[in-house]
mmCIF file of C-alpha atoms in Angstrom:
data_model
loop_
_atom_site.group_PDB
_atom_site.id
_atom_site.type_symbol
_atom_site.label_atom_id
_atom_site.label_comp_id
_atom_site.label_asym_id
_atom_site.label_seq_id
_atom_site.Cartn_x
_atom_site.Cartn_y
_atom_site.Cartn_z
ATOM 1 C CA UNK T 26 113.522 110.479 82.422
ATOM 2 C CA UNK T 27 113.044 109.191 86.071
ATOM 3 C CA UNK T 28 112.388 105.550 85.951
ATOM 4 C CA UNK T 29 110.173 104.305 88.996
ATOM 5 C CA UNK T 30 109.743 100.331 89.110
ATOM 6 C CA UNK T 31 106.469 99.734 91.055
ATOM 7 C CA UNK T 32 106.154 96.278 92.312
ATOM 8 C CA UNK T 33 102.808 94.492 93.722
ATOM 9 C CA UNK T 34 103.862 91.043 95.072
ATOM 10 C CA UNK T 35 101.506 88.338 95.967
ATOM 11 C CA UNK T 36 102.168 85.232 97.299
ATOM 12 C CA UNK T 37 102.992 83.668 93.998
ATOM 13 C CA UNK T 38 102.949 86.686 91.644
ATOM 14 C CA UNK T 39 104.675 89.931 90.962
ATOM 15 C CA UNK T 40 103.097 92.513 88.923
ATOM 16 C CA UNK T 41 105.207 95.332 87.985
ATOM 17 C CA UNK T 42 105.043 98.645 86.079
ATOM 18 C CA UNK T 43 107.971 100.984 84.830
ATOM 19 C CA UNK T 44 106.908 104.556 85.087
ATOM 20 C CA UNK T 45 108.512 107.796 84.254
ATOM 21 C CA UNK T 46 107.604 110.124 86.847
ATOM 22 C CA UNK T 47 108.554 113.193 84.867
ATOM 23 C CA UNK T 48 105.868 112.474 82.179
ATOM 24 C CA UNK T 49 104.018 109.939 84.339
ATOM 25 C CA UNK T 50 103.718 107.653 81.336
ATOM 26 C CA UNK T 51 104.149 103.713 81.888
ATOM 27 C CA UNK T 52 106.938 102.717 79.834
ATOM 28 C CA UNK T 53 106.495 98.844 80.382
ATOM 29 C CA UNK T 54 104.624 96.565 82.547
ATOM 30 C CA UNK T 55 103.814 92.975 82.968
ATOM 31 C CA UNK T 56 103.298 90.235 85.690
ATOM 32 C CA UNK T 57 105.238 87.023 86.744
ATOM 33 C CA UNK T 58 102.608 84.076 87.726
ATOM 34 C CA UNK T 59 103.019 80.775 89.602
ATOM 35 C CA UNK T 60 106.109 81.641 91.303
ATOM 36 C CA UNK T 61 107.790 78.610 92.925
ATOM 37 C CA UNK T 62 106.230 76.355 90.453
ATOM 38 C CA UNK T 63 108.017 74.529 87.523
ATOM 39 C CA UNK T 64 105.293 75.921 85.106
ATOM 40 C CA UNK T 65 105.978 79.530 86.004
ATOM 41 C CA UNK T 66 104.869 82.235 83.283
ATOM 42 C CA UNK T 67 105.665 85.878 82.856
ATOM 43 C CA UNK T 68 104.354 88.656 80.336
ATOM 44 C CA UNK T 69 106.080 91.950 79.369
ATOM 45 C CA UNK T 70 104.393 94.406 77.395
ATOM 46 C CA UNK T 71 105.955 98.091 76.001
ATOM 47 C CA UNK T 72 104.687 100.390 73.175
ATOM 48 C CA UNK T 73 104.421 98.260 70.120
ATOM 49 C CA UNK T 74 105.643 94.930 71.553
ATOM 50 C CA UNK T 75 104.339 92.284 73.861
ATOM 51 C CA UNK T 76 105.768 88.921 74.926
ATOM 52 C CA UNK T 77 104.453 86.035 77.114
ATOM 53 C CA UNK T 78 106.952 83.449 78.201
ATOM 54 C CA UNK T 79 107.432 80.015 80.592
ATOM 55 C CA UNK T 80 110.205 79.312 82.547
ATOM 56 C CA UNK T 81 110.661 77.928 86.088
ATOM 57 C CA UNK T 82 110.782 80.678 88.927
ATOM 58 C CA UNK T 83 111.949 79.342 92.044
ATOM 59 C CA UNK T 84 111.287 82.480 94.149
ATOM 60 C CA UNK T 85 110.693 86.172 94.007
ATOM 61 C CA UNK T 86 114.366 87.042 93.554
ATOM 62 C CA UNK T 87 114.382 85.144 90.341
ATOM 63 C CA UNK T 88 111.032 86.654 89.136
ATOM 64 C CA UNK T 89 112.835 90.018 89.671
ATOM 65 C CA UNK T 90 115.900 88.980 87.802
ATOM 66 C CA UNK T 91 113.659 88.116 84.816
ATOM 67 C CA UNK T 92 111.879 91.370 84.818
ATOM 68 C CA UNK T 93 115.058 93.306 84.914
ATOM 69 C CA UNK T 94 116.575 90.767 82.072
ATOM 70 C CA UNK T 95 113.048 91.951 80.128
ATOM 71 C CA UNK T 96 113.372 95.537 80.979
ATOM 72 C CA UNK T 97 116.895 95.621 79.775
ATOM 73 C CA UNK T 98 116.779 93.227 76.361
ATOM 74 C CA UNK T 99 119.108 94.835 73.973
ATOM 75 C CA UNK T 100 116.389 94.380 71.389
ATOM 76 C CA UNK T 101 113.162 94.895 73.312
ATOM 77 C CA UNK T 102 113.825 96.431 76.615
ATOM 78 C CA UNK T 103 113.264 100.149 77.692
ATOM 79 C CA UNK T 104 116.281 100.743 79.498
ATOM 80 C CA UNK T 105 119.953 99.896 78.977
ATOM 81 C CA UNK T 106 120.777 98.797 82.517
ATOM 82 C CA UNK T 107 119.109 98.384 85.999
ATOM 83 C CA UNK T 108 121.106 101.345 87.065
ATOM 84 C CA UNK T 109 118.592 103.524 84.968
ATOM 85 C CA UNK T 110 115.944 102.541 87.509
ATOM 86 C CA UNK T 111 115.876 105.344 89.916
ATOM 87 C CA UNK T 112 114.079 103.652 92.854
ATOM 88 C CA UNK T 113 111.456 100.833 93.416
ATOM 89 C CA UNK T 114 107.960 101.295 95.007
ATOM 90 C CA UNK T 115 106.182 98.357 96.741
ATOM 91 C CA UNK T 116 102.863 98.059 97.607
ATOM 92 C CA UNK T 117 102.271 96.779 101.205
ATOM 93 C CA UNK T 118 98.873 95.875 102.285
ATOM 94 C CA UNK T 119 99.167 96.407 106.075
ATOM 95 C CA UNK T 120 101.339 99.135 107.930
ATOM 96 C CA UNK T 121 99.299 98.980 111.133
ATOM 97 C CA UNK T 122 99.613 102.068 113.263
ATOM 98 C CA UNK T 123 103.235 102.285 112.923
ATOM 99 C CA UNK T 124 102.745 103.936 109.349
ATOM 100 C CA UNK T 125 100.570 106.939 108.503
ATOM 101 C CA UNK T 126 102.587 107.568 105.315
ATOM 102 C CA UNK T 127 104.824 105.798 103.028
ATOM 103 C CA UNK T 128 108.282 105.160 104.311
ATOM 104 C CA UNK T 129 111.982 104.343 102.786
ATOM 105 C CA UNK T 130 112.694 100.745 103.285
ATOM 106 C CA UNK T 131 115.442 99.720 105.509
ATOM 107 C CA UNK T 132 115.883 97.079 108.121
ATOM 108 C CA UNK T 133 113.858 99.031 110.635
ATOM 109 C CA UNK T 134 111.063 99.318 108.183
ATOM 110 C CA UNK T 135 111.126 95.473 107.145
ATOM 111 C CA UNK T 136 110.954 94.655 110.677
ATOM 112 C CA UNK T 137 107.706 96.848 111.231
ATOM 113 C CA UNK T 138 105.919 95.369 108.632
ATOM 114 C CA UNK T 139 106.861 92.001 109.876
ATOM 115 C CA UNK T 140 105.231 92.850 113.164
ATOM 116 C CA UNK T 141 102.319 93.754 111.141
ATOM 117 C CA UNK T 142 102.017 90.140 109.879
ATOM 118 C CA UNK T 143 99.218 89.271 112.273
ATOM 119 C CA UNK T 144 97.025 91.900 110.853
ATOM 120 C CA UNK T 145 97.892 90.919 107.331
ATOM 121 C CA UNK T 146 98.478 87.511 107.200
ATOM 122 C CA UNK T 147 97.756 86.813 103.753
ATOM 123 C CA UNK T 148 99.485 89.804 102.185
ATOM 124 C CA UNK T 149 102.467 91.136 104.193
ATOM 125 C CA UNK T 150 104.645 88.129 104.011
ATOM 126 C CA UNK T 151 104.239 88.081 100.256
ATOM 127 C CA UNK T 152 104.915 91.810 99.939
ATOM 128 C CA UNK T 153 107.917 91.107 102.086
ATOM 129 C CA UNK T 154 109.200 88.322 99.366
ATOM 130 C CA UNK T 155 108.912 90.999 96.572
ATOM 131 C CA UNK T 156 110.985 93.385 98.553
ATOM 132 C CA UNK T 157 113.547 90.505 99.726
ATOM 133 C CA UNK T 158 113.635 89.691 96.038
ATOM 134 C CA UNK T 159 114.259 93.440 94.813
ATOM 135 C CA UNK T 160 116.861 94.239 97.467
ATOM 136 C CA UNK T 161 118.778 91.157 96.354
ATOM 137 C CA UNK T 162 118.803 92.279 92.633
ATOM 138 C CA UNK T 163 119.001 95.792 93.126
ATOM 139 C CA UNK T 164 121.042 96.235 96.404
ATOM 140 C CA UNK T 165 121.905 99.866 95.490
ATOM 141 C CA UNK T 166 118.641 101.310 94.573
ATOM 142 C CA UNK T 167 116.414 103.254 97.044
ATOM 143 C CA UNK T 168 112.700 101.493 97.714
ATOM 144 C CA UNK T 169 109.932 102.939 99.352
ATOM 145 C CA UNK T 170 106.879 101.016 101.037
ATOM 146 C CA UNK T 171 103.475 102.349 100.137
ATOM 147 C CA UNK T 172 100.955 101.109 102.618
ATOM 148 C CA UNK T 173 97.123 100.254 101.943
ATOM 149 C CA UNK T 174 96.339 101.439 105.585
ATOM 150 C CA UNK T 175 98.059 104.794 105.584
ATOM 151 C CA UNK T 176 95.123 106.590 104.407
ATOM 152 C CA UNK T 177 93.048 105.321 107.431
ATOM 153 C CA UNK T 178 95.389 106.660 109.765
ATOM 154 C CA UNK T 179 93.602 110.223 109.433
ATOM 155 C CA UNK T 180 90.556 108.761 111.378
ATOM 156 C CA UNK T 181 89.932 110.055 114.645
ATOM 157 C CA UNK T 182 89.522 107.443 117.633
ATOM 158 C CA UNK T 183 85.727 107.761 117.693
ATOM 159 C CA UNK T 184 85.889 106.559 113.939
ATOM 160 C CA UNK T 185 88.280 103.589 114.191
ATOM 161 C CA UNK T 186 87.660 101.988 117.731
ATOM 162 C CA UNK T 187 85.489 99.118 117.942
ATOM 163 C CA UNK T 188 83.245 98.982 121.223
ATOM 164 C CA UNK T 189 85.103 95.908 122.586
ATOM 165 C CA UNK T 190 87.111 95.828 125.747
ATOM 166 C CA UNK T 191 89.604 98.425 125.429
ATOM 167 C CA UNK T 192 92.368 95.739 125.948
ATOM 168 C CA UNK T 193 91.359 94.258 122.514
ATOM 169 C CA UNK T 194 92.976 97.262 121.052
ATOM 170 C CA UNK T 195 95.932 97.787 123.352
ATOM 171 C CA UNK T 196 97.000 94.410 123.616
ATOM 172 C CA UNK T 197 95.975 92.978 119.920
ATOM 173 C CA UNK T 198 95.845 96.101 117.752
ATOM 174 C CA UNK T 199 92.013 95.504 116.801
ATOM 175 C CA UNK T 200 90.815 98.765 115.407
ATOM 176 C CA UNK T 201 89.525 99.657 112.093
ATOM 177 C CA UNK T 202 92.254 100.257 109.768
ATOM 178 C CA UNK T 203 90.781 100.579 106.289
ATOM 179 C CA UNK T 204 92.158 99.452 103.004
ATOM 180 C CA UNK T 205 92.316 100.678 99.233
ATOM 181 C CA UNK T 206 94.080 103.706 100.634
ATOM 182 C CA UNK T 207 96.426 104.449 97.661
ATOM 183 C CA UNK T 208 93.271 104.744 95.407
ATOM 184 C CA UNK T 209 91.222 106.831 97.644
ATOM 185 C CA UNK T 210 93.960 109.181 98.248
ATOM 186 C CA UNK T 211 94.766 109.201 94.439
ATOM 187 C CA UNK T 212 91.161 110.154 93.452
ATOM 188 C CA UNK T 213 90.646 112.380 96.426
ATOM 189 C CA UNK T 214 93.597 114.493 95.074
ATOM 190 C CA UNK T 215 92.065 114.518 91.330
ATOM 191 C CA UNK T 216 88.806 115.319 92.751
ATOM 192 C CA UNK T 217 90.096 118.444 94.515
ATOM 193 C CA UNK T 218 91.875 119.455 91.258
ATOM 194 C CA UNK T 219 88.689 119.336 89.409
ATOM 195 C CA UNK T 220 86.779 121.180 92.183
ATOM 196 C CA UNK T 221 89.612 123.878 91.582
ATOM 197 C CA UNK T 222 88.997 125.398 95.119
ATOM 198 C CA UNK T 223 91.205 125.664 98.269
ATOM 199 C CA UNK T 224 91.161 121.996 99.626
ATOM 200 C CA UNK T 225 90.458 123.097 103.284
ATOM 201 C CA UNK T 226 87.136 121.981 104.699
ATOM 202 C CA UNK T 227 86.068 120.382 101.351
ATOM 203 C CA UNK T 228 83.962 117.081 101.830
ATOM 204 C CA UNK T 229 84.466 114.243 99.660
ATOM 205 C CA UNK T 230 83.159 110.655 99.425
ATOM 206 C CA UNK T 231 85.012 108.262 97.376
ATOM 207 C CA UNK T 232 83.547 104.963 96.150
ATOM 208 C CA UNK T 233 86.055 102.306 95.262
ATOM 209 C CA UNK T 234 83.786 99.891 93.581
ATOM 210 C CA UNK T 235 85.258 96.391 92.272
ATOM 211 C CA UNK T 236 85.553 92.832 93.301
ATOM 212 C CA UNK T 237 86.570 94.302 96.671
ATOM 213 C CA UNK T 238 84.798 97.728 97.234
ATOM 214 C CA UNK T 239 85.160 100.109 100.105
ATOM 215 C CA UNK T 240 83.745 103.827 100.469
ATOM 216 C CA UNK T 241 85.707 106.489 102.537
ATOM 217 C CA UNK T 242 85.197 110.075 103.143
ATOM 218 C CA UNK T 243 87.598 112.968 103.674
ATOM 219 C CA UNK T 244 87.707 116.724 104.770
ATOM 220 C CA UNK T 245 90.438 118.881 103.373
ATOM 221 C CA UNK T 246 91.974 115.803 101.729
ATOM 222 C CA UNK T 247 92.337 113.698 104.861
ATOM 223 C CA UNK T 248 90.424 110.542 105.758
ATOM 224 C CA UNK T 249 87.456 110.987 108.058
ATOM 225 C CA UNK T 250 85.984 107.409 107.984
ATOM 226 C CA UNK T 251 86.336 104.277 105.594
ATOM 227 C CA UNK T 252 84.192 101.277 105.406
ATOM 228 C CA UNK T 253 86.669 98.556 105.777
ATOM 229 C CA UNK T 254 88.047 97.717 109.085
ATOM 230 C CA UNK T 255 90.618 95.195 110.916
ATOM 231 C CA UNK T 256 90.508 93.408 107.529
ATOM 232 C CA UNK T 257 89.124 93.911 104.234
ATOM 233 C CA UNK T 258 86.030 91.776 104.874
ATOM 234 C CA UNK T 259 83.924 94.821 106.853
ATOM 235 C CA UNK T 260 81.852 97.027 105.158
ATOM 236 C CA UNK T 261 80.101 96.622 101.670
ATOM 237 C CA UNK T 262 79.045 93.206 100.506
ATOM 238 C CA UNK T 263 81.706 92.409 97.485
ATOM 239 C CA UNK T 264 82.579 89.873 94.861
ATOM 240 C CA UNK T 265 82.711 86.917 97.426
ATOM 241 C CA UNK T 266 82.916 88.749 100.645
ATOM 242 C CA UNK T 267 79.838 89.315 102.905
ATOM 243 C CA UNK T 268 80.648 92.714 104.143
ATOM 244 C CA UNK T 269 79.474 93.752 107.677
ATOM 245 C CA UNK T 270 77.150 91.221 109.386
ATOM 246 C CA UNK T 271 75.811 90.821 112.744
ATOM 247 C CA UNK T 272 78.623 89.112 114.453
ATOM 248 C CA UNK T 273 76.543 86.767 116.372
ATOM 249 C CA UNK T 274 75.892 84.944 112.862
ATOM 250 C CA UNK T 275 79.348 83.512 113.318
ATOM 251 C CA UNK T 276 79.124 81.228 116.265
ATOM 252 C CA UNK T 277 75.622 80.595 115.284
ATOM 253 C CA UNK T 278 76.632 79.071 112.060
ATOM 254 C CA UNK T 279 79.970 77.370 113.522
ATOM 255 C CA UNK T 280 77.347 75.398 115.913
ATOM 256 C CA UNK T 281 74.452 74.808 113.583
ATOM 257 C CA UNK T 282 76.655 74.068 110.357
ATOM 258 C CA UNK T 283 79.611 72.338 112.324
ATOM 259 C CA UNK T 284 82.221 74.747 110.891
ATOM 260 C CA UNK T 285 85.635 75.323 111.961
ATOM 261 C CA UNK T 286 87.285 78.605 112.297
ATOM 262 C CA UNK T 287 89.093 78.184 109.023
ATOM 263 C CA UNK T 288 85.699 77.117 107.140
ATOM 264 C CA UNK T 289 83.579 80.093 108.280
ATOM 265 C CA UNK T 290 86.649 82.382 107.498
ATOM 266 C CA UNK T 291 86.427 80.975 104.025
ATOM 267 C CA UNK T 292 82.557 81.118 104.193
ATOM 268 C CA UNK T 293 82.533 84.807 104.607
ATOM 269 C CA UNK T 294 85.617 85.748 102.567
ATOM 270 C CA UNK T 295 85.328 83.279 99.525
ATOM 271 C CA UNK T 296 81.551 82.187 99.284
ATOM 272 C CA UNK T 297 79.537 85.125 100.288
ATOM 273 C CA UNK T 298 78.733 88.504 98.670
ATOM 274 C CA UNK T 299 77.696 88.480 95.113
ATOM 275 C CA UNK T 300 78.463 85.021 94.490
ATOM 276 C CA UNK T 301 76.712 83.596 97.566
ATOM 277 C CA UNK T 302 73.587 85.783 97.285
ATOM 278 C CA UNK T 303 73.189 85.220 93.313
ATOM 279 C CA UNK T 304 74.654 81.807 92.989
ATOM 280 C CA UNK T 305 75.856 83.053 89.604
ATOM 281 C CA UNK T 306 79.367 84.474 90.210
ATOM 282 C CA UNK T 307 81.109 87.501 91.450
ATOM 283 C CA UNK T 308 81.580 89.415 88.022
ATOM 284 C CA UNK T 309 79.300 92.358 87.909
ATOM 285 C CA UNK T 310 78.719 91.661 84.112
ATOM 286 C CA UNK T 311 77.561 88.312 84.603
ATOM 287 C CA UNK T 312 74.971 89.433 87.255
ATOM 288 C CA UNK T 313 73.524 91.881 84.841
ATOM 289 C CA UNK T 314 73.327 89.576 82.152
ATOM 290 C CA UNK T 315 71.550 86.953 84.530
ATOM 291 C CA UNK T 316 69.416 89.482 86.227
ATOM 292 C CA UNK T 317 68.394 90.838 82.886
ATOM 293 C CA UNK T 318 67.282 87.499 81.879
ATOM 294 C CA UNK T 319 64.927 87.203 85.026
ATOM 295 C CA UNK T 320 67.123 85.790 87.700
ATOM 296 C CA UNK T 321 65.534 87.324 90.746
ATOM 297 C CA UNK T 322 68.801 86.423 93.066
ATOM 298 C CA UNK T 323 71.030 87.987 90.777
ATOM 299 C CA UNK T 324 69.070 90.984 90.609
ATOM 300 C CA UNK T 325 68.693 90.960 94.752
ATOM 301 C CA UNK T 326 72.483 90.577 94.836
ATOM 302 C CA UNK T 327 72.992 94.006 92.836
ATOM 303 C CA UNK T 328 70.180 95.686 94.733
ATOM 304 C CA UNK T 329 72.036 94.951 98.083
ATOM 305 C CA UNK T 330 75.137 96.044 96.748
ATOM 306 C CA UNK T 331 73.803 99.517 95.443
ATOM 307 C CA UNK T 332 71.720 100.054 98.820
ATOM 308 C CA UNK T 333 74.827 99.326 101.042
ATOM 309 C CA UNK T 334 76.728 102.041 98.961
ATOM 310 C CA UNK T 335 73.985 104.451 98.946
ATOM 311 C CA UNK T 336 73.532 103.831 102.953
ATOM 312 C CA UNK T 337 77.324 104.691 103.507
ATOM 313 C CA UNK T 338 77.213 107.809 101.331
ATOM 314 C CA UNK T 339 74.337 109.056 103.587
ATOM 315 C CA UNK T 340 75.897 108.297 106.652
ATOM 316 C CA UNK T 341 79.417 109.938 105.600
ATOM 317 C CA UNK T 342 77.467 112.973 104.714
ATOM 318 C CA UNK T 343 75.882 113.110 108.360
ATOM 319 C CA UNK T 344 79.125 112.405 109.619
ATOM 320 C CA UNK T 345 81.175 115.241 107.692
ATOM 321 C CA UNK T 346 77.859 117.712 107.980
ATOM 322 C CA UNK T 347 77.462 117.673 104.274
ATOM 323 C CA UNK T 348 79.409 116.694 100.828
ATOM 324 C CA UNK T 349 80.857 118.710 98.250
ATOM 325 C CA UNK T 350 81.617 115.837 95.617
ATOM 326 C CA UNK T 351 81.027 111.852 95.359
ATOM 327 C CA UNK T 352 83.515 110.278 93.196
ATOM 328 C CA UNK T 353 83.032 106.819 91.487
ATOM 329 C CA UNK T 354 86.494 104.468 90.844
ATOM 330 C CA UNK T 355 87.675 101.150 90.332
ATOM 331 C CA UNK T 356 86.398 98.453 87.904
ATOM 332 C CA UNK T 357 82.568 98.479 88.619
ATOM 333 C CA UNK T 358 82.663 102.301 89.741
ATOM 334 C CA UNK T 359 84.431 103.434 86.407
ATOM 335 C CA UNK T 360 82.711 100.991 83.997
ATOM 336 C CA UNK T 361 79.163 99.986 85.374
ATOM 337 C CA UNK T 362 76.743 102.707 84.311
ATOM 338 C CA UNK T 363 73.767 100.767 85.911
ATOM 339 C CA UNK T 364 75.454 100.415 88.998
ATOM 340 C CA UNK T 365 75.987 104.035 89.420
ATOM 341 C CA UNK T 366 72.401 104.771 88.453
ATOM 342 C CA UNK T 367 71.036 102.742 91.186
ATOM 343 C CA UNK T 368 73.314 104.299 93.771
ATOM 344 C CA UNK T 369 72.595 107.791 92.611
ATOM 345 C CA UNK T 370 68.974 107.842 92.398
ATOM 346 C CA UNK T 371 67.408 109.253 95.396
ATOM 347 C CA UNK T 372 70.651 111.446 96.529
ATOM 348 C CA UNK T 373 68.811 114.858 95.131
ATOM 349 C CA UNK T 374 68.693 115.734 99.056
ATOM 350 C CA UNK T 375 72.490 116.000 98.953
ATOM 351 C CA UNK T 376 72.314 118.567 96.301
ATOM 352 C CA UNK T 377 73.270 116.224 93.454
ATOM 353 C CA UNK T 378 71.584 117.415 90.163
ATOM 354 C CA UNK T 379 72.280 114.571 88.171
ATOM 355 C CA UNK T 380 72.430 114.099 84.443
ATOM 356 C CA UNK T 381 71.309 110.525 84.326
ATOM 357 C CA UNK T 382 71.260 110.130 80.751
ATOM 358 C CA UNK T 383 74.772 111.301 80.649
ATOM 359 C CA UNK T 384 75.994 108.647 83.104
ATOM 360 C CA UNK T 385 73.994 105.756 81.217
ATOM 361 C CA UNK T 386 75.789 106.946 78.065
ATOM 362 C CA UNK T 387 79.250 107.295 79.470
ATOM 363 C CA UNK T 388 81.927 105.010 77.677
ATOM 364 C CA UNK T 389 83.524 102.879 80.331
ATOM 365 C CA UNK T 390 86.695 103.970 82.033
ATOM 366 C CA UNK T 391 86.176 107.648 80.971
ATOM 367 C CA UNK T 392 86.801 110.483 83.382
ATOM 368 C CA UNK T 393 83.746 112.614 83.465
ATOM 369 C CA UNK T 394 81.491 114.799 85.629
ATOM 370 C CA UNK T 395 77.801 113.388 86.007
ATOM 371 C CA UNK T 396 76.159 116.061 87.382
ATOM 372 C CA UNK T 397 74.907 119.411 85.878
ATOM 373 C CA UNK T 398 76.278 122.983 85.944
ATOM 374 C CA UNK T 399 75.781 124.423 89.210
ATOM 375 C CA UNK T 400 74.962 121.290 91.019
ATOM 376 C CA UNK T 401 75.628 121.725 94.741
ATOM 377 C CA UNK T 402 77.122 118.595 95.163
ATOM 378 C CA UNK T 403 79.151 117.313 92.246
ATOM 379 C CA UNK T 404 79.619 113.728 91.083
ATOM 380 C CA UNK T 405 82.481 112.382 89.048
ATOM 381 C CA UNK T 406 83.819 109.151 87.744
ATOM 382 C CA UNK T 407 87.755 109.352 87.952
ATOM 383 C CA UNK T 408 89.795 106.417 87.115
ATOM 384 C CA UNK T 409 92.237 105.364 89.676
ATOM 385 C CA UNK T 410 95.871 104.861 89.082
ATOM 386 C CA UNK T 411 97.277 103.124 92.157
ATOM 387 C CA UNK T 412 100.747 102.393 90.458
ATOM 388 C CA UNK T 413 101.172 106.254 89.280
ATOM 389 C CA UNK T 414 100.345 107.137 93.130
ATOM 390 C CA UNK T 415 102.977 104.660 94.320
ATOM 391 C CA UNK T 416 105.258 105.758 91.819
ATOM 392 C CA UNK T 417 104.673 109.640 92.920
ATOM 393 C CA UNK T 418 105.251 108.588 96.595
ATOM 394 C CA UNK T 419 108.467 106.719 95.934
ATOM 395 C CA UNK T 420 110.062 109.544 93.989
ATOM 396 C CA UNK T 421 109.133 111.881 96.489
ATOM 397 C CA UNK T 422 110.577 109.965 99.243
ATOM 398 C CA UNK T 423 113.399 108.053 97.902
ATOM 399 C CA UNK T 424 114.618 110.933 95.490
ATOM 400 C CA UNK T 425 114.278 114.056 97.462
#
């Protein structure tokens, strides 16, 4: 048994999973929430047992200490001592251009993550708090940083550069980085295994669709392009994010609606997307319920989303010179049959011989192929597993 603790730290939360990478089974998992609040709470779950508790957690180190206490509890724990945790894998959102792959955490790595804070101001400080908490509680345990942006480092310059003065890139790092990279990399590899052909030259489009959504494409397992940019705001319209818009809209609205920079940022990130168009909410289940009841704006939001995904699939097929497989993953991609149906209708020109009835009847969260035998372009639903991908990378780097 080789136990890897996977940590995803937010500013006031810490999600965790303990994974045995030998069997790839989740041994235990949970979350600490409202860290820094007197009403902090935590959950812990393992086979046959689950508990939720409230206790003050002043910082991330205290949250990690509680996690270790739960994992090693004599009655309900899953390991006898913290020494049975072979390594810790940390999700880090932004690695800039410094990290094209996951990296062993040391002082130099931490300094580089700190340098990327201007690019990831909301996430990197929180990720660093999780790292600091784990290093304090597990000082002798190797740790690995797994970056959301590593996947996008495979892009060529023509794909990641913006047509701004070149100094914006040279002085300020303004370029497209892409996000959801761990998910795109995981399902791409799973798709290559399903195709059962040599990876070289295989062209895949992966659609990570959820409250945050992105589409990416790869050749031979290496990223060619991805829809998110300098930040996760670019690309598809999402739950509350606008996605790509005419940039001139920003100064126009700031002047017309008297918005500050902070207000326009919140407008695009938290008030737009499915929520902004529909007026109903950001959850696709609520949107379908409203649309089926005759809500025109809810239906419009769904149509806009699906059209945007379809346009990206087509553009990536053109960019790669064809497509061998399309993958749907994440909360909406795995579970919303109607969204997949809307996206896939009309893609027959790419060689997709769809079994639409199978798609609509597919249970939620099930791995399956949606195309008929001998389809030139194959379409799959592949549930993502970012925690397992982090655990694999952590074991590969820390335990080599």
